[in-house]
Phi, psi and omega in degrees: 000142170305123185295339177291347180258004183300332185256010176299134184069014177244358191295322181295315177294326178299314179300315184288321194255337184276139182275167166275184188253162189305130181296331178296330176292318177298321178297321178297320178302316182284317186283320186260339185233008171068019183288129180165211186305135179091357180254152178240131181241145168252116177261097190272130188072046190288347178061230180271007174093021181306305183279326176307319179298323178289322177297320179303325182291341176283345183103358178293149161277133187234128170260110179272108183264119185210124181280336186275126185298315182298314181293317181296323176299320179293320176299318180293321180297319185278326190239350189300335180283347179277128189296337182274000183253136176226117181270139188229133173274106183201177182232174178292335179269340180212086179291339186074001179281158182287161176299134174051049186251354183229155181269335177207155176242132172240154181210101186253117176063032185222339189303327184294352175269354191257156166281117189303314184291319181292319179295320178301316179296321180293322177297317180299324183292316188269343182282145170282164178306138178072009177291150185242160177240137178239118174258126194229138174222146157272121181240129176291141175284109191289346178283345181287134185299318180302322180285325174297321180293319177291324176301314179297321178297315178296317181299324182285322190257333194245103183299333182272000182289123181245006186117162180297145181056043177066019179081014180292140180242161179301133181056036182304148180302328178295325178290317178300318180293325181291311182267074184294343180261009181097164184206171175244161182227136174221153173221152186222132175298134182211066182297146183244148181232129187232141164278173176304314183297313183285332176294318178296316179298319176301319183290329182270353185277347181292146179301332186270348191290150176294153174247160176304132184102338178289147174304132179082000184302314184297321178293318177303312180296319178299317183288327173300314180294325178295322176296318177303309184299324181297323185252002184291135172226121179056038175086003180221157168245150174258126177251106176302133193202153175224151170263124178246147186221129170249131184209153179169196178254155181241000000 
């Protein structure tokens, strides 16, 4: 399957279940790297606009680049009324943006779908001099038992499951190849809290997750709910999680 279609029919669950990124990271962008009013960002692989929305709050003008029609429609629905947001049908290899037209490139929860060298070349093309790239993920803390249990569940039911965040690892070779000039790394605690409804949506929003009509779907759904009930306290579960960021120039 064309990887740009992996999230077709998952956009509604993505909106409901996927979290935003650590606010401390957004503070770092503004305080340490001057991100804010007067700057233009390309949020490549913006999905439903989770990180684009946070960037808008810094005062940036944001071009949300997204190839998947379902995801892009949700981003436009959620953010399209904001004058600083422009949704673009484009890819990591062809954003459709002009040469040297943006001050920074962000990529939240999407880089593992891209060809590192081709995306690096596209970033160099669209970035202004001294522009930076930030690769961002929300990563579950795998030592937490609830996350271990969900890992086992996905491994049992989902043939396409390669690990959380597409199997990306710290200092992954794909990241090293992208940042050929070197990079920095930061991480921020970002615990997540889910109701039954949002926990199910989070579980179904993965590109690897079973869809209604797939063999085993009802059993998969039953087991997701069972995990929630096992760890639920006062109507919610806590999912230990961190926001990790790789950044530098390309």
